[in-house]
């Protein structure tokens, strides 16, 4: 990370006092940023899980429909026919797609709120406040 001292004109001046509303906006931004980071990580995990499901479905294509394969349910494995496992994987995929869609909506919503607060805070404090992650 490249660190440097602020130029005198970039420093906070007495012209921009921090009001309670400003502090509340800063705290709200911080909360939104934390939540956004968590949601982004969760979304990445769900996308990885979706890839794993797709890989498992591809592997099942190589098997006969009457073969018995282990299928994980919770912490246990159950032996099921390939056809049943395919159906279960499709159901899981649909559920995962809806979770991913909901998470993406929440991420967009949080990002929109953060962008609004950035505009508001940068307008008042200029470069004397850092809201970039």
GROMACS .gro file of C-alpha atoms in nm:
model
  133
    1UNK     CA    1   0.000   0.000   0.000
    2UNK     CA    2   0.135   0.341  -0.095
    3UNK     CA    3   0.122   0.576   0.202
    4UNK     CA    4   0.194   0.945   0.183
    5UNK     CA    5   0.143   1.254   0.391
    6UNK     CA    6  -0.151   1.475   0.303
    7UNK     CA    7  -0.068   1.804   0.143
    8UNK     CA    8  -0.164   2.104   0.355
    9UNK     CA    9  -0.458   2.188   0.126
   10UNK     CA   10  -0.590   1.830   0.152
   11UNK     CA   11  -0.601   1.832   0.530
   12UNK     CA   12  -0.925   1.884   0.715
   13UNK     CA   13  -0.993   2.246   0.782
   14UNK     CA   14  -1.210   2.431   1.029
   15UNK     CA   15  -1.452   2.496   0.741
   16UNK     CA   16  -1.590   2.142   0.766
   17UNK     CA   17  -1.690   2.063   1.124
   18UNK     CA   18  -1.816   1.712   1.188
   19UNK     CA   19  -2.178   1.727   1.296
   20UNK     CA   20  -2.381   1.449   1.455
   21UNK     CA   21  -2.546   1.386   1.117
   22UNK     CA   22  -2.202   1.354   0.955
   23UNK     CA   23  -2.083   1.111   1.221
   24UNK     CA   24  -2.402   0.910   1.180
   25UNK     CA   25  -2.345   0.896   0.802
   26UNK     CA   26  -1.984   0.783   0.855
   27UNK     CA   27  -2.096   0.512   1.099
   28UNK     CA   28  -2.370   0.401   0.859
   29UNK     CA   29  -2.115   0.379   0.578
   30UNK     CA   30  -1.888   0.168   0.798
   31UNK     CA   31  -2.173  -0.069   0.884
   32UNK     CA   32  -2.276  -0.096   0.519
   33UNK     CA   33  -1.917  -0.161   0.414
   34UNK     CA   34  -1.881  -0.443   0.668
   35UNK     CA   35  -2.212  -0.598   0.562
   36UNK     CA   36  -2.116  -0.560   0.194
   37UNK     CA   37  -1.789  -0.744   0.255
   38UNK     CA   38  -1.967  -1.030   0.431
   39UNK     CA   39  -2.230  -1.055   0.156
   40UNK     CA   40  -1.962  -1.054  -0.114
   41UNK     CA   41  -1.775  -1.337   0.060
   42UNK     CA   42  -2.096  -1.536   0.102
   43UNK     CA   43  -2.180  -1.482  -0.265
   44UNK     CA   44  -1.837  -1.611  -0.367
   45UNK     CA   45  -1.890  -1.923  -0.152
   46UNK     CA   46  -2.232  -1.986  -0.309
   47UNK     CA   47  -2.087  -1.950  -0.660
   48UNK     CA   48  -1.813  -2.199  -0.572
   49UNK     CA   49  -2.074  -2.437  -0.436
   50UNK     CA   50  -2.269  -2.401  -0.762
   51UNK     CA   51  -1.955  -2.493  -0.958
   52UNK     CA   52  -1.912  -2.803  -0.740
   53UNK     CA   53  -2.271  -2.906  -0.811
   54UNK     CA   54  -2.212  -2.862  -1.184
   55UNK     CA   55  -1.896  -3.075  -1.161
   56UNK     CA   56  -2.085  -3.347  -0.972
   57UNK     CA   57  -2.363  -3.344  -1.232
   58UNK     CA   58  -2.104  -3.377  -1.509
   59UNK     CA   59  -1.945  -3.675  -1.335
   60UNK     CA   60  -2.287  -3.838  -1.300
   61UNK     CA   61  -2.336  -3.816  -1.676
   62UNK     CA   62  -2.062  -4.079  -1.708
   63UNK     CA   63  -2.253  -4.325  -1.487
   64UNK     CA   64  -2.539  -4.560  -1.572
   65UNK     CA   65  -2.881  -4.467  -1.436
   66UNK     CA   66  -2.897  -4.790  -1.233
   67UNK     CA   67  -2.561  -4.739  -1.059
   68UNK     CA   68  -2.561  -4.667  -0.687
   69UNK     CA   69  -2.361  -4.363  -0.573
   70UNK     CA   70  -2.314  -4.200  -0.232
   71UNK     CA   71  -2.501  -3.872  -0.183
   72UNK     CA   72  -2.427  -3.642   0.110
   73UNK     CA   73  -2.724  -3.546   0.326
   74UNK     CA   74  -2.609  -3.328   0.616
   75UNK     CA   75  -2.314  -3.508   0.772
   76UNK     CA   76  -2.404  -3.854   0.642
   77UNK     CA   77  -2.389  -4.026   0.305
   78UNK     CA   78  -2.684  -4.214   0.160
   79UNK     CA   79  -2.652  -4.458  -0.129
   80UNK     CA   80  -2.895  -4.367  -0.407
   81UNK     CA   81  -2.941  -4.444  -0.773
   82UNK     CA   82  -2.778  -4.204  -1.018
   83UNK     CA   83  -3.116  -4.089  -1.150
   84UNK     CA   84  -3.230  -3.988  -0.799
   85UNK     CA   85  -2.903  -3.808  -0.731
   86UNK     CA   86  -2.937  -3.612  -1.057
   87UNK     CA   87  -3.282  -3.493  -0.950
   88UNK     CA   88  -3.153  -3.394  -0.606
   89UNK     CA   89  -2.861  -3.206  -0.760
   90UNK     CA   90  -3.101  -3.019  -0.989
   91UNK     CA   91  -3.315  -2.921  -0.689
   92UNK     CA   92  -3.007  -2.804  -0.501
   93UNK     CA   93  -2.896  -2.607  -0.806
   94UNK     CA   94  -3.231  -2.430  -0.832
   95UNK     CA   95  -3.226  -2.347  -0.460
   96UNK     CA   96  -2.869  -2.221  -0.491
   97UNK     CA   97  -2.961  -2.007  -0.794
   98UNK     CA   98  -3.237  -1.835  -0.596
   99UNK     CA   99  -2.999  -1.777  -0.302
  100UNK     CA  100  -2.737  -1.631  -0.536
  101UNK     CA  101  -2.994  -1.406  -0.701
  102UNK     CA  102  -3.112  -1.279  -0.361
  103UNK     CA  103  -2.754  -1.219  -0.244
  104UNK     CA  104  -2.669  -1.030  -0.563
  105UNK     CA  105  -2.970  -0.805  -0.506
  106UNK     CA  106  -2.862  -0.736  -0.149
  107UNK     CA  107  -2.505  -0.661  -0.262
  108UNK     CA  108  -2.635  -0.415  -0.524
  109UNK     CA  109  -2.861  -0.252  -0.264
  110UNK     CA  110  -2.577  -0.210  -0.012
  111UNK     CA  111  -2.346  -0.076  -0.285
  112UNK     CA  112  -2.608   0.180  -0.390
  113UNK     CA  113  -2.648   0.305  -0.034
  114UNK     CA  114  -2.270   0.323   0.008
  115UNK     CA  115  -2.235   0.521  -0.316
  116UNK     CA  116  -2.496   0.773  -0.197
  117UNK     CA  117  -2.315   0.820   0.134
  118UNK     CA  118  -1.979   0.855  -0.045
  119UNK     CA  119  -2.116   1.137  -0.259
  120UNK     CA  120  -2.260   1.312   0.045
  121UNK     CA  121  -1.948   1.275   0.260
  122UNK     CA  122  -1.695   1.355  -0.013
  123UNK     CA  123  -1.897   1.666  -0.101
  124UNK     CA  124  -1.856   1.794   0.253
  125UNK     CA  125  -1.510   1.667   0.353
  126UNK     CA  126  -1.334   1.635   0.018
  127UNK     CA  127  -1.009   1.443   0.031
  128UNK     CA  128  -0.980   1.472   0.408
  129UNK     CA  129  -1.196   1.159   0.446
  130UNK     CA  130  -1.108   0.819   0.303
  131UNK     CA  131  -1.402   0.594   0.221
  132UNK     CA  132  -1.219   0.361  -0.016
  133UNK     CA  133  -1.155   0.006   0.093
   0.00000   0.00000   0.00000
